Amino acid sequence: MTGQAAITGIGQTEFTKASGRTVLSQCVEASTKAIRDAGLEPADIDGIITYTFDTNDEIAVQRSLRIPELRWTSRTPFGGELSYATFQLAAAAVASGAANHVLIYRAFNERSEARFGQPNANAQAADLEQREFYRGFGLNTPAQVYGLWYRPYLDRYGVTSADLGAYVVQARDYAATNPLAWFHNRPLTLEEHQASRWIVEPVLRKLDCCMETDGGIAFIVSFLSHARASTRPVVRILAAEQLWLHGSEVMYNYYQPDLTAQASTERLAANLWRASGLSPAEIDVMTIYENFSPIVPMSLEAYGFCKPGEGRELINSGGIGRGGVIPVNTNGGLLGEAYIHGLNNVTEAVRQLRGSAANQVAGARTALVTGRHCAMLLARE
Amino acid sequence: MPAKRDQDFFWEAVDRSELTAQQCSDCEKRRHPPAPACPHCGSQHFTISRLSGSGTIHSWIISCHPTLPDPNPKTVILVDLAEGLRFISNLIDAENIRIGAPVTVEFGEVNGRRLPLFRTVKNP
């Protein structure tokens, strides 16, 4: 990755709990808005990428958008685990000349139709065809699967439910002043968090889990020289990386000797800093793919904003809040704004760098967008 | 005839009340979950090795249905098996749950399927 690509367009639908419309129509709405936002015409788009579990057929999208010639398509595996790797591939596509302008999309009715938070209909113990070493024993939802993985970390560093609640309260504080957020005008107290029922005891309360959302988001990634012709501030992809260390598993990551270590994410972070030439002290705003609250202190540590075990102190001391050393998920994140499979944390990063975020970090020029296995560094030129 | 799956040996052994794992014929290391090649040396030759069924609880959670009342919440345990493997299961005597507690395998029926479960032991 050599920084030859930029995010030139963003688009989205309203975030709802019951859209009452097809997933494809939301995908097309978000994509149309992203193309317009980039100052482009449908005929300029020649690449499409999404990630697995998306039901929107690329050719159906092409048809509705009236893209005359599609030259490049791809999908990254593992759902949200590689949501941001779509930008890595899109950036490589435009840098190589395989495409000029790539459309990235994700749309779903994830609350009103197929809910990620519910046990899969095929997940009962009598049906052990898939994931049979987990599902029959009660690891049927992401909360259960990740909850067991988080626990050794929480135990080792003495992270309490109230510590996690401090993040959730912070996320809802940001969401309360973000008109796009589902929890707009609805801040939360720590007492309310602590009264929230257990989903996975003793790790995750209901309010520690990301919400389920209907909606769609789209982006345009363009070759840098095309982006510079735009009238908008250029949001350059300085680096985009994914990383899987041998021995790690997708979701069911229980087999490494020390489950409190985050070797894959730490290596990913090291690669990102090296590729971008930046360091944590130079980052103005960060987003974390917080499908569940424990990943926030874990990520602050793995990406080098504090030492192992100190993430909870950074959160409790206001370090990720307004005016903090590293504002995190300033849109309210996946717990406070919406859960479009991670992508709404990218729209937030772009808005921060354009200077148009609801909770604007003054003068933000660099943004770190993170997941456990993929991440990217964005910078305003 | 349907193709044989890499993990079929495991469930066939469960039906005989045996806990098993693949063991590499070259480097002799065991592996779980099942895979066609050894993650340590890459060899595709292996035998099936019977495990002692003894281990200790590495970590645990209580798993309930996320929205419906769940009359039978499961105590999900991550077991460090004596042979150095990790295994996900349920603890039968959930009232004795404790990280580090010694456990031993006990086979039982769950929703009509035979599964390797675990129970704590007093004097391992």
Coordinates of C-alpha atoms in Angstrom, one line a residue:
Chain A
M1 CA 0.0 0.0 0.0
T2 CA 1.5 3.3 -1.1
G3 CA -1.1 5.9 -0.3
Q4 CA -2.3 6.2 -3.9
A5 CA -6.0 6.1 -3.1
A6 CA -8.6 8.4 -1.4
I7 CA -12.1 8.1 -0.1
T8 CA -14.0 10.6 -2.3
G9 CA -17.6 9.8 -1.6
I10 CA -19.8 8.7 1.2
G11 CA -23.5 7.9 1.2
Q12 CA -26.1 6.4 3.6
T13 CA -29.7 5.7 4.2
E14 CA -31.5 6.5 7.4
F15 CA -30.7 4.1 10.2
T16 CA -33.9 2.3 11.4
K17 CA -35.1 -0.8 13.2
A18 CA -37.7 -1.7 10.5
S19 CA -36.9 -0.2 7.1
G20 CA -40.0 -1.6 5.5
R21 CA -38.1 -1.8 2.2
T22 CA -35.8 -4.1 0.4
V23 CA -32.1 -4.3 1.2
L24 CA -31.2 -3.7 -2.5
S25 CA -33.2 -0.4 -2.5
Q26 CA -31.2 0.8 0.5
C27 CA -28.0 -0.3 -1.1
V28 CA -28.9 1.6 -4.3
E29 CA -29.9 4.7 -2.3
A30 CA -26.6 4.8 -0.4
S31 CA -24.6 4.1 -3.5
T32 CA -26.3 6.8 -5.5
K33 CA -25.6 9.3 -2.7
A34 CA -21.9 8.2 -2.5
I35 CA -21.4 8.7 -6.2
R36 CA -23.0 12.1 -6.1
D37 CA -21.0 13.0 -3.0
A38 CA -17.8 12.2 -4.9
G39 CA -18.9 14.6 -7.7
L40 CA -19.0 11.6 -10.1
E41 CA -21.5 10.0 -12.5
P42 CA -22.5 6.3 -12.5
A43 CA -20.4 5.9 -15.7
D44 CA -17.3 6.8 -13.7
I45 CA -17.7 3.8 -11.4
D46 CA -15.9 0.7 -12.8
G47 CA -15.3 -1.4 -9.7
I48 CA -17.4 -2.8 -6.9
I49 CA -16.5 -4.5 -3.6
T50 CA -18.4 -5.7 -0.5
Y51 CA -17.8 -8.3 2.1
T52 CA -19.3 -11.7 2.8
F53 CA -22.9 -11.9 4.2
D54 CA -24.0 -9.1 1.9
T55 CA -27.1 -10.1 -0.1
N56 CA -26.8 -7.4 -2.7
D57 CA -25.8 -8.9 -6.0
E58 CA -23.1 -6.8 -7.7
I59 CA -24.8 -7.0 -11.1
A60 CA -28.2 -6.1 -9.6
V61 CA -26.5 -3.0 -8.1
Q62 CA -24.8 -2.3 -11.5
R63 CA -28.2 -2.4 -13.2
S64 CA -30.0 0.0 -10.9
L65 CA -27.1 2.4 -10.8
R66 CA -26.6 2.3 -14.6
I67 CA -22.9 1.5 -14.4
P68 CA -22.1 0.9 -18.1
E69 CA -18.9 -1.1 -17.7
L70 CA -17.9 -3.0 -14.5
R71 CA -14.2 -4.0 -14.8
W72 CA -13.4 -5.2 -11.2
T73 CA -15.3 -6.9 -8.4
S74 CA -14.3 -8.6 -5.2
R75 CA -15.5 -9.6 -1.7
T76 CA -13.5 -10.0 1.4
P77 CA -14.2 -13.0 3.7
F78 CA -15.4 -13.3 7.3
G79 CA -18.1 -10.6 7.4
G80 CA -17.3 -7.7 9.8
E81 CA -13.9 -9.2 10.7
L82 CA -12.6 -7.9 7.3
S83 CA -15.1 -5.0 6.7
Y84 CA -12.3 -2.5 6.4
A85 CA -10.2 -4.7 4.3
T86 CA -12.6 -3.7 1.4
F87 CA -10.7 -0.4 1.5
Q88 CA -7.4 -2.2 1.3
L89 CA -8.5 -4.1 -1.8
A90 CA -10.2 -1.0 -3.4
A91 CA -7.1 1.1 -2.8
A92 CA -4.9 -1.6 -4.5
A93 CA -7.4 -1.8 -7.4
V94 CA -7.2 1.9 -8.2
A95 CA -3.4 2.1 -7.5
S96 CA -2.8 -0.7 -10.0
G97 CA -5.1 0.7 -12.6
A98 CA -7.5 -2.2 -12.4
A99 CA -10.2 0.3 -11.7
N100 CA -10.5 4.1 -11.5
H101 CA -13.4 4.5 -9.0
V102 CA -14.5 1.6 -6.8
L103 CA -17.9 1.5 -5.0
I104 CA -17.9 -0.1 -1.6
Y105 CA -21.3 -1.0 -0.1
R106 CA -23.0 -2.8 2.8
A107 CA -26.8 -2.8 3.3
F108 CA -29.0 -5.1 5.3
N109 CA -32.3 -5.3 7.2
E110 CA -30.3 -6.7 10.1
R111 CA -32.9 -5.8 12.7
S112 CA -36.2 -6.5 10.9
E113 CA -35.0 -9.6 8.9
A114 CA -31.9 -11.8 9.5
R115 CA -30.7 -10.8 13.0
F116 CA -27.0 -11.5 13.7
G117 CA -27.7 -11.4 17.4
Q118 CA -30.1 -14.4 17.4
P119 CA -29.1 -18.0 17.4
N120 CA -29.0 -19.3 13.8
A121 CA -32.0 -21.5 12.9
N122 CA -29.4 -24.3 12.1
A123 CA -27.6 -23.8 15.4
Q124 CA -29.4 -26.4 17.5
A125 CA -27.4 -29.2 19.0
A126 CA -29.1 -31.8 16.9
D127 CA -27.9 -30.2 13.8
L128 CA -24.1 -30.2 14.1
E129 CA -23.2 -29.9 10.5
Q130 CA -21.4 -26.6 11.0
R131 CA -19.4 -25.2 13.8
E132 CA -20.2 -28.3 15.6
F133 CA -17.5 -28.0 18.2
Y134 CA -19.2 -24.8 19.5
R135 CA -22.9 -24.5 18.7
G136 CA -24.1 -27.6 20.4
F137 CA -22.4 -26.3 23.6
G138 CA -24.2 -23.0 23.6
L139 CA -21.9 -20.7 21.5
N140 CA -24.6 -19.7 19.1
T141 CA -24.5 -15.9 18.9
P142 CA -21.6 -13.5 18.5
A143 CA -22.1 -12.3 22.0
Q144 CA -21.6 -15.8 23.4
V145 CA -18.7 -16.6 21.0
Y146 CA -16.8 -13.4 21.7
G147 CA -17.8 -13.2 25.4
L148 CA -15.9 -16.4 26.2
W149 CA -12.8 -15.0 24.3
Y150 CA -12.9 -11.6 26.2
R151 CA -13.2 -13.1 29.6
P152 CA -9.5 -14.1 30.2
Y153 CA -8.5 -10.5 29.3
L154 CA -11.0 -9.0 31.6
D155 CA -10.0 -11.3 34.5
R156 CA -6.3 -10.7 34.0
Y157 CA -6.5 -7.0 34.1
G158 CA -9.4 -6.7 36.6
V159 CA -11.6 -5.0 34.1
T160 CA -15.1 -4.7 35.7
S161 CA -18.6 -4.4 34.2
A162 CA -18.5 -0.8 35.4
D163 CA -15.3 -0.2 33.5
L164 CA -17.0 -1.4 30.4
G165 CA -20.0 0.7 31.3
A166 CA -17.8 3.8 31.3
Y167 CA -17.2 3.2 27.6
V168 CA -20.9 2.7 26.9
V169 CA -21.8 5.9 28.7
Q170 CA -19.1 7.7 26.6
A171 CA -20.5 6.2 23.4
R172 CA -24.0 7.3 24.2
D173 CA -22.8 10.8 25.1
Y174 CA -21.4 11.1 21.6
A175 CA -24.5 9.6 20.1
A176 CA -26.8 12.0 22.0
T177 CA -25.4 14.9 20.0
N178 CA -25.2 13.1 16.7
P179 CA -28.5 13.6 14.7
L180 CA -27.7 10.5 12.6
A181 CA -27.5 8.3 15.6
W182 CA -30.2 5.9 16.7
F183 CA -29.6 7.1 20.3
H184 CA -29.7 10.8 19.4
N185 CA -30.8 12.8 22.4
R186 CA -30.7 9.6 24.6
P187 CA -27.7 9.7 26.8
L188 CA -27.1 6.9 29.3
T189 CA -26.0 6.8 33.0
L190 CA -23.6 4.2 34.5
E191 CA -26.5 3.2 36.8
E192 CA -28.6 2.4 33.8
H193 CA -25.8 0.4 32.2
Q194 CA -25.3 -1.6 35.5
A195 CA -29.1 -2.4 35.6
S196 CA -29.0 -3.8 32.1
R197 CA -29.6 -7.5 32.0
W198 CA -26.8 -10.0 31.4
I199 CA -26.6 -11.4 27.9
V200 CA -23.5 -13.4 28.6
E201 CA -22.7 -13.6 32.3
P202 CA -20.4 -12.3 33.7
V203 CA -19.0 -10.5 30.6
L204 CA -21.7 -8.7 28.5
R205 CA -24.8 -6.9 29.6
K206 CA -27.3 -6.0 26.9
L207 CA -25.9 -2.5 26.7
D208 CA -22.4 -3.8 26.0
C209 CA -23.6 -5.3 22.7
C210 CA -23.8 -3.4 19.5
M211 CA -27.3 -2.7 18.3
E212 CA -29.0 -4.3 15.3
T213 CA -29.9 -1.9 12.5
D214 CA -31.6 -1.7 9.1
G215 CA -29.8 0.5 6.6
G216 CA -27.1 0.9 4.0
I217 CA -23.8 2.8 3.6
A218 CA -21.6 3.2 0.5
F219 CA -18.2 4.8 -0.3
I220 CA -16.2 5.7 -3.4
V221 CA -12.5 5.0 -3.4
S222 CA -10.7 6.8 -6.2
F223 CA -7.2 7.0 -7.6
L224 CA -5.5 9.9 -5.8
S225 CA -5.1 12.2 -8.8
H226 CA -8.8 11.8 -9.5
A227 CA -9.6 12.7 -5.9
R228 CA -7.5 15.9 -6.2
A229 CA -9.8 17.2 -8.9
S230 CA -12.7 17.2 -6.4
T231 CA -13.8 20.3 -4.6
R232 CA -14.0 18.4 -1.3
P233 CA -11.1 18.0 1.2
V234 CA -9.1 14.9 0.0
V235 CA -9.3 12.0 2.5
R236 CA -6.3 9.9 1.6
I237 CA -5.9 6.3 2.5
L238 CA -2.4 6.4 3.9
A239 CA -2.3 2.7 4.8
A240 CA -4.8 -0.2 4.9
E241 CA -3.9 -3.6 6.2
Q242 CA -5.3 -6.9 7.3
L243 CA -3.5 -9.6 9.3
W244 CA -4.1 -13.1 10.5
L245 CA -1.3 -14.8 12.5
H246 CA -1.0 -18.6 12.2
G247 CA -3.0 -20.2 15.0
S248 CA -5.8 -17.7 15.2
E249 CA -9.3 -18.6 14.3
V250 CA -12.2 -16.6 12.9
M251 CA -14.5 -15.8 15.9
Y252 CA -13.8 -19.0 17.8
N253 CA -10.3 -17.9 18.7
Y254 CA -9.7 -20.1 21.8
Y255 CA -6.5 -22.0 20.9
Q256 CA -3.6 -19.6 21.4
P257 CA -1.6 -20.3 24.6
D258 CA -2.3 -16.8 26.1
L259 CA -5.8 -15.6 25.4
T260 CA -5.1 -12.3 27.0
A261 CA -2.5 -11.4 24.4
Q262 CA -3.5 -9.8 21.2
A263 CA -0.8 -10.9 18.9
S264 CA -2.6 -10.5 15.6
T265 CA -3.9 -7.0 16.3
E266 CA -0.6 -5.9 17.7
R267 CA 1.2 -7.1 14.6
L268 CA -1.4 -5.4 12.4
A269 CA -0.9 -2.2 14.3
A270 CA 2.9 -2.4 13.9
N271 CA 2.5 -2.9 10.1
L272 CA 0.1 0.0 9.9
W273 CA 2.4 2.4 11.7
R274 CA 5.3 1.3 9.6
A275 CA 3.4 1.6 6.3
S276 CA 2.1 5.1 7.2
G277 CA 5.1 6.5 9.0
L278 CA 2.8 7.7 11.7
S279 CA 2.6 6.9 15.5
P280 CA -0.2 6.9 18.0
A281 CA 0.7 10.4 19.2
E282 CA 0.0 11.7 15.7
I283 CA -3.6 10.4 15.5
D284 CA -6.4 12.9 16.0
V285 CA -9.4 10.6 16.1
M286 CA -9.9 6.8 16.2
T287 CA -12.8 4.5 15.5
I288 CA -13.0 1.0 16.9
Y289 CA -15.2 -1.8 15.5
E290 CA -16.8 -2.3 18.9
N291 CA -19.3 -5.0 18.3
F292 CA -19.0 -5.4 22.1
S293 CA -17.5 -3.0 24.7
P294 CA -14.5 -5.1 25.8
I295 CA -12.8 -4.6 22.5
V296 CA -12.4 -0.9 23.2
P297 CA -9.9 -1.1 26.0
M298 CA -8.3 -4.1 24.2
S299 CA -7.9 -2.0 21.0
L300 CA -6.6 1.1 22.8
E301 CA -3.8 -1.2 24.1
A302 CA -3.1 -3.2 21.0
Y303 CA -2.8 -0.1 18.8
G304 CA -0.4 1.5 21.3
F305 CA -2.4 4.3 22.9
C306 CA -1.6 2.8 26.3
K307 CA 0.1 -0.2 27.9
P308 CA -1.6 -3.6 28.3
G309 CA -4.2 -3.4 31.1
E310 CA -4.3 0.4 31.0
G311 CA -7.2 0.8 28.5
R312 CA -9.8 0.9 31.3
E313 CA -7.9 3.8 33.0
L314 CA -7.7 5.7 29.7
I315 CA -11.5 5.3 29.3
N316 CA -12.4 6.1 32.9
S317 CA -10.2 9.3 32.9
G318 CA -12.0 10.7 29.9
G319 CA -9.2 10.0 27.5
I320 CA -11.5 8.9 24.6
G321 CA -14.1 11.6 25.2
R322 CA -14.6 15.2 24.0
G323 CA -11.2 16.9 24.3
G324 CA -9.5 13.7 25.4
V325 CA -6.1 12.5 24.2
I326 CA -7.6 10.2 21.6
P327 CA -11.4 10.7 20.9
V328 CA -12.9 7.3 20.0
N329 CA -16.1 6.6 18.1
T330 CA -17.2 10.2 18.1
N331 CA -20.4 9.2 16.2
G332 CA -21.5 7.0 19.1
G333 CA -20.0 3.9 17.5
L334 CA -21.7 0.7 16.8
L335 CA -23.4 0.9 20.3
G336 CA -24.6 4.4 19.9
E337 CA -25.1 5.4 16.3
A338 CA -25.9 2.2 14.3
Y339 CA -24.5 -1.1 13.3
I340 CA -24.0 -1.2 9.5
H341 CA -21.5 -4.0 10.0
G342 CA -18.8 -1.5 11.0
L343 CA -19.0 0.9 8.0
N344 CA -20.7 3.7 9.9
N345 CA -17.4 4.1 11.8
V346 CA -15.7 4.8 8.5
T347 CA -18.3 7.5 7.5
E348 CA -17.5 9.1 10.8
A349 CA -13.8 9.1 10.2
V350 CA -14.3 10.7 6.7
R351 CA -16.6 13.3 8.2
Q352 CA -14.1 14.1 10.9
L353 CA -11.4 14.7 8.3
R354 CA -13.7 16.7 6.1
G355 CA -14.6 18.9 9.2
S356 CA -18.3 18.0 9.0
A357 CA -18.8 15.6 11.9
A358 CA -21.6 16.2 14.4
N359 CA -19.0 16.0 17.2
Q360 CA -16.1 17.5 15.3
V361 CA -12.6 17.1 16.7
A362 CA -11.1 20.5 16.0
G363 CA -8.6 20.4 13.2
A364 CA -8.6 16.7 12.8
R365 CA -6.2 15.7 10.1
T366 CA -5.5 12.0 10.8
A367 CA -8.0 9.2 11.6
L368 CA -7.3 5.6 12.6
V369 CA -10.1 3.1 11.7
T370 CA -9.7 -0.2 13.5
G371 CA -10.9 -3.8 13.7
R372 CA -9.2 -6.8 15.2
H373 CA -7.9 -8.1 11.9
C374 CA -8.1 -5.1 9.6
A375 CA -7.5 -1.4 10.0
M376 CA -6.6 1.7 8.0
L377 CA -5.1 5.2 8.5
L378 CA -6.8 8.1 6.8
A379 CA -5.4 11.6 6.5
R380 CA -6.7 14.9 5.2
E381 CA -4.3 16.3 2.6
Chain B
M1 CA -22.0 -42.1 -0.4
P2 CA -21.3 -38.6 1.0
A3 CA -17.7 -37.5 1.3
K4 CA -16.1 -38.2 4.7
R5 CA -15.5 -35.1 6.7
D6 CA -12.3 -34.4 8.5
Q7 CA -14.1 -34.4 11.9
D8 CA -16.3 -37.5 11.4
F9 CA -13.8 -39.6 13.5
F10 CA -14.5 -37.4 16.4
W11 CA -18.2 -37.9 16.5
E12 CA -17.9 -41.6 15.8
A13 CA -15.7 -41.9 18.8
V14 CA -18.2 -39.8 20.9
D15 CA -20.8 -42.4 20.1
R16 CA -18.4 -45.0 21.7
S17 CA -17.9 -42.6 24.7
E18 CA -14.4 -41.8 23.7
L19 CA -12.8 -38.4 23.5
T20 CA -10.2 -38.3 20.6
A21 CA -8.0 -36.1 18.6
Q22 CA -5.8 -36.4 15.5
Q23 CA -2.2 -37.2 16.3
C24 CA 0.5 -36.4 13.7
S25 CA 2.4 -39.5 12.5
D26 CA 5.5 -37.5 11.9
C27 CA 5.9 -34.9 14.7
E28 CA 3.5 -36.8 17.1
K29 CA 1.8 -33.6 18.2
R30 CA -2.0 -33.8 18.7
R31 CA -4.4 -31.2 17.2
H32 CA -7.9 -29.9 17.7
P33 CA -10.2 -28.8 16.0
P34 CA -9.6 -31.5 13.3
A35 CA -7.7 -30.5 10.2
P36 CA -6.3 -32.4 7.1
A37 CA -2.7 -31.4 7.9
C38 CA -0.6 -30.9 11.1
P39 CA -0.5 -27.2 12.0
H40 CA 3.0 -27.8 13.6
C41 CA 4.9 -29.7 10.8
G42 CA 2.5 -29.8 7.8
S43 CA 2.3 -33.6 7.6
Q44 CA -0.9 -35.0 6.2
H45 CA -0.3 -38.3 7.9
F46 CA -2.1 -38.9 11.3
T47 CA -3.6 -41.4 13.6
I48 CA -6.6 -41.0 15.9
S49 CA -5.5 -40.8 19.5
R50 CA -7.7 -41.4 22.5
L51 CA -7.5 -38.6 25.1
S52 CA -7.6 -39.0 28.9
G53 CA -10.6 -36.7 29.2
S54 CA -9.0 -35.0 32.1
G55 CA -8.3 -31.2 32.2
T56 CA -8.9 -28.0 34.0
I57 CA -11.3 -25.1 33.4
H58 CA -9.4 -22.2 31.6
S59 CA -12.4 -19.9 31.5
W60 CA -16.2 -20.0 31.4
I61 CA -19.4 -18.0 30.6
I62 CA -23.1 -18.6 31.2
S63 CA -24.9 -18.7 27.8
C64 CA -28.6 -17.9 27.7
H65 CA -30.9 -17.3 24.7
P66 CA -30.4 -13.6 23.9
T67 CA -34.1 -12.6 24.0
L68 CA -36.3 -15.6 25.0
P69 CA -36.6 -16.9 28.6
D70 CA -34.1 -19.8 28.7
P71 CA -35.0 -22.5 31.2
N72 CA -31.6 -24.2 30.7
P73 CA -28.8 -21.7 30.5
K74 CA -25.6 -23.5 29.6
T75 CA -22.4 -23.2 31.5
V76 CA -19.9 -23.0 28.6
I77 CA -16.4 -24.0 29.6
L78 CA -13.0 -23.7 27.9
V79 CA -11.1 -26.7 29.0
D80 CA -7.3 -27.1 29.1
L81 CA -7.0 -30.8 28.4
A82 CA -4.2 -32.8 30.0
E83 CA -2.8 -33.5 26.5
G84 CA -2.3 -29.8 25.9
L85 CA -5.3 -29.2 23.7
R86 CA -8.2 -26.8 24.3
F87 CA -11.8 -27.9 24.1
I88 CA -15.2 -26.1 24.3
S89 CA -17.9 -28.0 26.3
N90 CA -20.4 -27.6 29.1
L91 CA -20.1 -28.2 32.8
I92 CA -22.7 -30.6 34.1
D93 CA -22.3 -29.6 37.8
A94 CA -22.5 -25.9 37.1
E95 CA -22.7 -25.1 40.8
N96 CA -19.0 -26.1 41.1
I97 CA -17.8 -23.8 38.4
R98 CA -14.4 -22.2 39.1
I99 CA -11.5 -21.2 36.9
G100 CA -8.7 -23.8 37.4
A101 CA -11.1 -26.5 38.7
P102 CA -10.1 -30.0 37.6
V103 CA -12.7 -31.7 35.3
T104 CA -13.2 -35.0 33.6
V105 CA -15.2 -35.9 30.6
E106 CA -18.7 -37.5 30.9
F107 CA -20.8 -38.2 27.9
G108 CA -24.5 -37.1 27.8
E109 CA -27.4 -36.4 25.6
V110 CA -28.2 -32.8 24.7
N111 CA -31.3 -32.1 22.5
G112 CA -31.1 -35.6 21.1
R113 CA -27.3 -35.5 20.3
R114 CA -24.6 -37.3 22.2
L115 CA -21.9 -34.8 23.4
P116 CA -18.8 -34.9 25.4
L117 CA -19.5 -32.9 28.6
F118 CA -17.4 -32.4 31.7
R119 CA -17.9 -32.7 35.5
T120 CA -15.6 -31.3 38.2
V121 CA -13.5 -33.9 40.2
K122 CA -12.6 -33.6 43.8
N123 CA -9.3 -35.4 43.9
P124 CA -7.8 -35.5 40.4

